[in-house]
Coordinates of C-alpha atoms and ligand atoms in Angstrom, one line a residue:
M1 CA -19.0 -1.3 34.0
T2 CA -22.1 -0.6 31.9
E3 CA -23.3 -3.1 29.3
T4 CA -22.2 -0.8 26.5
A5 CA -18.7 -0.4 27.9
D6 CA -18.5 -4.1 28.2
R7 CA -19.6 -5.1 24.7
A8 CA -16.7 -6.2 22.5
L9 CA -15.6 -3.6 19.9
D10 CA -15.9 -6.0 17.0
E11 CA -19.3 -4.9 15.7
D12 CA -18.5 -1.2 16.0
V13 CA -15.1 -1.5 14.3
A14 CA -16.8 -3.7 11.6
A15 CA -19.2 -0.9 10.8
L16 CA -16.5 1.8 10.4
P17 CA -16.2 3.3 6.9
L18 CA -12.7 2.8 5.5
T19 CA -10.6 5.1 3.4
D20 CA -7.9 2.9 1.8
H21 CA -5.0 5.2 1.3
H22 CA -2.7 2.8 -0.5
V23 CA -4.3 0.2 -2.9
H24 CA -4.0 -1.0 -6.4
P25 CA -6.9 -1.9 -8.8
A26 CA -8.8 -5.2 -8.6
L27 CA -8.2 -7.7 -11.4
A28 CA -11.5 -8.4 -13.0
A29 CA -10.1 -11.1 -15.4
G30 CA -10.6 -14.8 -14.9
L31 CA -7.6 -16.6 -13.1
A32 CA -6.4 -20.1 -13.6
P33 CA -5.8 -21.9 -10.2
H34 CA -2.0 -21.5 -10.4
E35 CA -2.4 -17.8 -11.3
F36 CA -4.7 -17.2 -8.4
E37 CA -2.3 -19.0 -6.0
G38 CA 0.6 -17.0 -7.4
L39 CA -1.2 -13.8 -6.4
L40 CA -1.5 -15.0 -2.7
T41 CA 2.3 -14.4 -2.3
E42 CA 4.7 -11.5 -2.9
S43 CA 7.1 -14.0 -4.5
D44 CA 7.4 -13.5 -8.2
R45 CA 8.5 -17.2 -8.6
P46 CA 6.1 -20.0 -9.6
V47 CA 4.6 -21.8 -6.6
P48 CA 6.6 -25.1 -6.3
P49 CA 4.5 -28.1 -7.4
W50 CA 4.8 -29.9 -4.1
M51 CA 3.2 -27.1 -2.1
T52 CA 0.1 -24.9 -2.2
Q53 CA 0.0 -21.2 -1.4
F54 CA -3.4 -21.9 0.4
D55 CA -1.2 -23.3 3.2
S56 CA -0.2 -19.8 4.3
Q57 CA -1.7 -17.2 6.6
L58 CA -3.2 -15.5 3.5
G59 CA -4.5 -18.7 2.0
M60 CA -6.1 -19.7 5.2
A61 CA -7.8 -16.3 5.5
V62 CA -9.2 -16.7 1.9
R63 CA -10.8 -20.0 2.8
R64 CA -12.0 -18.8 6.2
W65 CA -13.3 -15.3 5.3
C66 CA -13.8 -15.1 1.5
A67 CA -15.6 -18.4 1.0
P68 CA -18.8 -17.2 2.8
V69 CA -18.8 -14.1 0.6
L70 CA -19.0 -16.4 -2.4
G71 CA -21.8 -18.5 -0.7
L72 CA -19.6 -21.3 0.6
D73 CA -19.0 -22.5 4.1
P74 CA -16.0 -21.2 6.0
F75 CA -12.9 -23.2 5.3
A76 CA -14.1 -24.5 2.0
A77 CA -11.4 -26.7 0.3
P78 CA -9.2 -24.7 -2.1
G79 CA -10.5 -26.7 -5.1
D80 CA -14.1 -25.9 -4.1
Y81 CA -13.2 -22.3 -3.6
L82 CA -11.6 -21.9 -7.0
A83 CA -14.5 -23.8 -8.7
R84 CA -17.0 -21.5 -7.1
R85 CA -14.9 -18.5 -8.1
A86 CA -14.8 -19.6 -11.7
G87 CA -18.6 -20.4 -11.7
L88 CA -19.6 -17.0 -10.4
G89 CA -17.3 -15.3 -12.9
P90 CA -14.6 -12.7 -12.2
A91 CA -17.0 -9.7 -12.4
E92 CA -19.4 -11.0 -9.8
V93 CA -16.6 -12.2 -7.5
T94 CA -15.0 -8.8 -7.7
R95 CA -18.2 -6.9 -7.1
R96 CA -19.2 -9.1 -4.1
L97 CA -15.8 -8.9 -2.4
L98 CA -15.3 -5.1 -3.0
R99 CA -18.7 -4.3 -1.7
A100 CA -18.3 -6.6 1.3
S101 CA -15.1 -4.8 2.3
G102 CA -16.8 -1.7 3.5
I103 CA -14.1 0.4 1.9
G104 CA -15.8 3.7 1.0
H105 CA -12.9 5.4 -0.7
Y106 CA -9.9 4.0 -2.6
L107 CA -6.8 6.0 -3.2
I108 CA -5.4 4.0 -6.1
D109 CA -1.8 3.7 -7.2
T110 CA -2.2 3.4 -11.0
G111 CA 1.5 3.0 -11.6
Y112 CA 1.7 -0.8 -11.8
L113 CA -1.0 -2.5 -13.8
A114 CA -1.7 -5.9 -15.2
D115 CA -4.0 -6.9 -18.1
G116 CA -7.6 -7.1 -17.0
M117 CA -7.2 -4.6 -14.1
L118 CA -10.1 -2.2 -13.5
D119 CA -9.5 1.5 -14.2
L120 CA -10.7 4.2 -11.7
A121 CA -14.2 4.3 -13.2
G122 CA -14.3 0.4 -13.2
M123 CA -13.3 0.3 -9.5
Q124 CA -16.0 2.8 -8.7
A125 CA -18.6 0.9 -10.6
A126 CA -17.7 -2.5 -9.1
S127 CA -17.3 -1.3 -5.5
G128 CA -19.9 1.4 -5.4
A129 CA -17.2 3.5 -3.6
A130 CA -15.3 6.6 -4.5
A131 CA -11.9 6.3 -6.1
D132 CA -9.0 8.8 -6.5
E133 CA -5.6 8.5 -8.1
I134 CA -2.1 8.4 -6.6
I135 CA 0.5 9.0 -9.3
R136 CA 3.6 7.0 -9.4
L137 CA 6.5 9.3 -10.2
E138 CA 8.7 6.6 -11.9
S139 CA 5.8 5.8 -14.3
V140 CA 5.5 9.4 -15.3
A141 CA 9.3 9.6 -16.0
E142 CA 9.0 6.4 -18.1
E143 CA 6.1 7.8 -20.1
V144 CA 8.2 10.9 -20.8
L145 CA 11.0 8.8 -22.0
L146 CA 8.7 6.6 -24.2
A147 CA 7.2 9.8 -25.7
G148 CA 10.7 10.1 -27.2
D149 CA 11.7 13.1 -29.3
G150 CA 13.8 14.6 -26.5
T151 CA 17.3 15.4 -25.5
A152 CA 18.9 14.5 -22.2
A153 CA 19.2 18.2 -21.4
G154 CA 15.5 18.7 -21.9
F155 CA 14.4 15.7 -19.8
A156 CA 13.9 17.6 -16.5
G157 CA 11.7 20.2 -18.4
R158 CA 9.6 17.6 -20.1
L159 CA 9.2 15.7 -16.8
A160 CA 8.1 18.9 -15.0
E161 CA 5.6 19.6 -17.8
A162 CA 4.2 16.0 -17.6
L163 CA 3.9 16.2 -13.8
A164 CA 2.2 19.6 -13.9
G165 CA -0.4 18.1 -16.4
R166 CA -1.1 15.0 -14.2
V167 CA -1.0 16.3 -10.7
P168 CA -4.2 18.4 -10.7
G169 CA -6.3 15.2 -11.1
A170 CA -4.5 13.3 -8.3
V171 CA -4.7 13.3 -4.5
G172 CA -1.1 12.1 -3.9
L173 CA 2.2 11.0 -5.4
K174 CA 4.2 7.9 -4.8
S175 CA 7.9 7.0 -5.2
I176 CA 9.3 3.5 -5.4
I177 CA 12.9 4.5 -4.9
G178 CA 12.8 1.8 -2.2
Y179 CA 12.3 -0.8 -4.9
R180 CA 14.4 0.6 -7.6
H181 CA 17.4 1.5 -5.5
G182 CA 16.8 1.2 -1.8
L183 CA 16.3 3.8 0.9
D184 CA 20.0 4.4 1.5
F185 CA 20.1 7.2 -1.1
D186 CA 21.8 10.6 -0.9
P187 CA 19.2 12.8 0.6
E188 CA 20.1 16.0 -1.2
P189 CA 18.3 16.9 -4.4
P190 CA 20.7 16.3 -7.4
A191 CA 22.0 19.3 -9.3
A192 CA 20.6 20.0 -12.8
A193 CA 23.8 19.0 -14.5
E194 CA 23.8 15.6 -12.7
V195 CA 20.2 15.0 -13.8
A196 CA 21.0 15.8 -17.4
L197 CA 24.0 13.5 -17.4
A198 CA 22.0 10.7 -15.8
A199 CA 19.1 11.2 -18.2
G200 CA 21.6 11.0 -21.2
H201 CA 22.9 7.7 -19.9
W202 CA 19.3 6.4 -19.3
L203 CA 18.2 7.4 -22.8
R204 CA 21.2 5.6 -24.4
Q205 CA 20.6 2.5 -22.3
A206 CA 16.9 2.5 -23.2
E207 CA 17.8 2.7 -26.9
L208 CA 20.2 -0.2 -26.6
S209 CA 18.1 -2.5 -24.4
G210 CA 14.5 -1.4 -25.2
Q211 CA 14.0 -1.2 -21.4
V212 CA 12.8 2.1 -19.9
R213 CA 12.8 1.2 -16.3
V214 CA 14.4 4.0 -14.2
T215 CA 16.9 2.7 -11.7
D216 CA 19.5 5.5 -11.6
P217 CA 19.6 6.9 -8.1
V218 CA 20.2 10.4 -9.5
L219 CA 17.0 10.2 -11.6
L220 CA 15.1 8.6 -8.7
R221 CA 16.2 11.4 -6.3
H222 CA 15.2 14.0 -8.9
L223 CA 11.7 12.4 -9.2
L224 CA 11.4 12.4 -5.4
W225 CA 12.3 16.1 -5.1
S226 CA 10.2 17.0 -8.1
G227 CA 7.2 15.2 -6.5
L228 CA 7.8 17.1 -3.3
S229 CA 7.5 20.4 -5.0
H230 CA 3.9 19.8 -5.9
G231 CA 2.7 19.9 -2.2
L232 CA 0.6 16.7 -2.4
P233 CA 1.2 13.9 0.2
L234 CA 4.2 11.8 -0.9
Q235 CA 4.0 8.1 -0.5
L236 CA 7.2 6.1 -0.1
H237 CA 7.4 2.3 -0.5
T238 CA 9.3 0.9 2.5
G239 CA 9.7 -2.5 4.0
F240 CA 8.0 -5.7 2.7
G241 CA 7.2 -6.3 -1.0
D242 CA 8.2 -8.6 -3.8
P243 CA 11.8 -9.9 -4.2
D244 CA 12.5 -7.1 -6.7
A245 CA 13.1 -5.0 -3.5
D246 CA 16.1 -5.7 -1.3
L247 CA 14.4 -5.8 2.0
R248 CA 17.6 -5.0 3.8
L249 CA 17.5 -1.5 2.2
G250 CA 13.8 -1.1 2.9
D251 CA 14.2 0.2 6.5
P252 CA 12.5 3.6 6.7
L253 CA 15.1 4.6 9.3
L254 CA 17.4 5.0 6.3
L255 CA 15.2 8.0 5.3
R256 CA 16.1 10.2 8.2
G257 CA 18.3 12.6 6.2
F258 CA 15.7 12.9 3.5
L259 CA 12.8 13.4 6.0
E260 CA 14.8 16.2 7.7
R261 CA 15.5 18.0 4.4
A262 CA 11.9 17.6 3.3
E263 CA 10.4 18.8 6.5
P264 CA 10.4 22.6 5.7
H265 CA 8.4 21.8 2.6
G266 CA 5.4 20.9 4.8
V267 CA 4.5 17.9 2.6
P268 CA 3.2 14.8 4.4
V269 CA 5.4 11.8 3.8
M270 CA 3.5 8.6 4.0
L271 CA 5.6 5.5 4.8
L272 CA 3.9 2.5 3.2
H273 CA 3.9 -1.1 4.4
C274 CA 6.9 -0.6 6.8
Y275 CA 6.8 -4.3 8.0
P276 CA 9.1 -5.6 9.5
Y277 CA 10.4 -2.2 10.2
H278 CA 7.1 -0.7 11.5
R279 CA 8.5 0.0 14.9
G280 CA 11.2 2.2 13.4
A281 CA 8.5 3.8 11.3
G282 CA 6.6 4.5 14.5
H283 CA 9.6 6.3 15.9
L284 CA 9.9 8.5 12.7
A285 CA 6.2 9.3 12.9
S286 CA 6.6 10.3 16.6
A287 CA 9.7 12.4 15.9
Y288 CA 8.7 14.2 12.7
P289 CA 5.4 16.1 12.3
H290 CA 5.1 15.4 8.6
V291 CA 5.6 11.6 8.8
F292 CA 2.8 9.0 8.7
L293 CA 2.7 5.3 8.3
D294 CA 0.6 2.2 7.5
V295 CA 1.1 -1.5 8.0
G296 CA -1.0 -2.5 5.0
L297 CA 0.2 -5.5 2.9
A298 CA 1.6 -7.2 6.0
I299 CA -1.9 -7.4 7.5
N300 CA -3.0 -9.6 4.6
H301 CA 0.1 -11.7 4.5
T302 CA 0.2 -12.3 8.2
G303 CA -3.5 -13.2 8.5
A304 CA -4.3 -14.5 12.0
R305 CA -1.1 -12.8 13.3
A306 CA -2.1 -9.4 12.0
A307 CA -3.1 -8.2 15.5
A308 CA 0.5 -8.4 16.6
I309 CA 1.6 -6.0 13.9
V310 CA -1.4 -3.6 14.5
A311 CA -0.4 -3.6 18.2
E312 CA 3.2 -2.8 17.4
S313 CA 2.2 0.0 14.9
L314 CA 0.4 1.7 17.9
E315 CA 3.4 1.7 20.2
L316 CA 5.4 5.0 19.5
A317 CA 3.4 6.5 16.7
P318 CA 0.8 9.1 17.7
F319 CA -2.6 7.8 16.7
G320 CA -3.2 10.7 14.2
K321 CA -0.2 9.4 12.2
V322 CA -1.4 5.8 11.5
L323 CA -3.5 5.0 8.4
F324 CA -5.4 2.0 7.2
S325 CA -4.4 0.5 3.8
S326 CA -5.1 -2.8 2.2
D327 CA -2.3 -2.5 -0.4
A328 CA -4.4 -5.0 -2.4
W329 CA -3.1 -5.7 -5.9
G330 CA -5.1 -8.0 -8.2
P331 CA -7.8 -10.4 -6.9
A332 CA -10.5 -8.6 -4.9
E333 CA -10.0 -11.2 -2.1
L334 CA -7.0 -9.0 -1.2
H335 CA -9.1 -5.8 -1.0
Y336 CA -11.7 -7.6 1.1
L337 CA -9.2 -9.3 3.5
G338 CA -7.2 -6.1 3.8
A339 CA -10.3 -4.5 5.3
L340 CA -11.6 -7.5 7.3
L341 CA -8.3 -8.5 8.8
W342 CA -7.5 -4.9 9.8
R343 CA -10.9 -4.6 11.5
R344 CA -10.5 -7.9 13.3
A345 CA -6.9 -7.1 14.4
T346 CA -7.9 -3.5 15.5
A347 CA -10.9 -4.7 17.5
A348 CA -8.9 -7.4 19.2
V349 CA -6.0 -5.1 20.1
L350 CA -8.0 -2.1 21.2
G351 CA -10.5 -4.4 22.9
R352 CA -7.7 -5.9 24.9
W353 CA -6.6 -2.5 26.1
V354 CA -10.2 -1.6 27.1
A355 CA -10.7 -4.9 28.9
D356 CA -7.4 -4.3 30.8
G357 CA -8.6 -0.9 31.9
D358 CA -5.9 1.0 30.0
W359 CA -8.2 2.7 27.5
S360 CA -11.9 3.7 27.6
R361 CA -14.2 2.1 25.1
A362 CA -15.1 5.5 23.7
D363 CA -11.5 6.4 23.1
A364 CA -10.8 3.0 21.5
L365 CA -13.6 3.5 19.0
R366 CA -12.6 7.1 18.3
V367 CA -8.9 6.0 17.6
A368 CA -10.1 3.1 15.4
G369 CA -12.1 5.7 13.4
M370 CA -9.1 7.9 13.0
I371 CA -7.0 5.1 11.5
A372 CA -9.9 3.7 9.5
S373 CA -10.6 7.0 7.7
T374 CA -10.4 10.4 9.4
N375 CA -6.6 10.6 9.4
A376 CA -6.5 9.9 5.6
R377 CA -9.3 12.4 4.9
R378 CA -7.4 15.1 6.7
V379 CA -3.9 14.4 5.3
Y380 CA -5.1 14.0 1.6
G381 CA -7.7 16.8 1.9
L382 CA -10.6 14.5 0.8
E383 CA -14.1 16.0 0.8
Ligands
LIG1 ZN1 2.2 -1.1 -1.9

């Protein structure tokens, strides 16, 4: 074996440019310690006073890997980390972590924002990277409802108009039917009369409650099929997320009927997160030419165990079907760690297969590059 063939993959994988195909903006506002800890978990409940979220895989990874980016020793104590973070200020912390991630292109889901989050131009300026938009279908529907002045019968038309206005500036669309209803939905597109009836019910409910959140499965299915008609890659939330989603209904295998009906449209369907159902997602990606997957989000939350998930995501799925994502939302630690932990896990997994003689080093690096960026650039048609 030559010296080059023998060298660990780490450095080469660390140097790969990344295209993050599913990510949210960084939060460039200051965070109180409890707010920061609250963003190290997908739970929407306060962290109990007797415990700290730093005692988790993600918390450990922050201390190990983010501390040096802020000029501290690895494994800095949580209090020292938070003090340093506050001392540098949120803009500088965000800038350092985004730039250290090596993510060269962000495809940003702009549908779920908190105060102080960077917009697309802000993400570009802070990171020095490119940023494009993924439009969340449910958010467009809710904007249409908030714009008011409409009848239930006209909802579908107003939605189509709003989508036609937004789509040209975006590189993909996203549905969170997995959050709002679950993936066990009727796979057929709903009839126009059903949509008008459901829109009427939704309008009345919104007037009574002041809440515009779309949860009606008929409307969610209509959004999904409307999105599909635009031809852009369609992202679907599956698997792991906050407790708002019923994880039992997040199994992408529930999407089989929809995927088969969508197949003739030729639109790539991107299964996001997938964990803990990523092996089933791998089966779908192997069975259907238009299905792709990522294991973002779980990588951050499983930290030192991320290699196991990366390895499992490369069982059945053809390698051209797997994409890198950080699914970071909020503190730029999540953008940085999403990239770093993916690189470490990928180098460890592929490096093992090279060492065992199952893969060549050149193939390992080529496949890592596909997942890092080239698969996303092909699917989303990025320049
Ligand atoms: Zn996500």
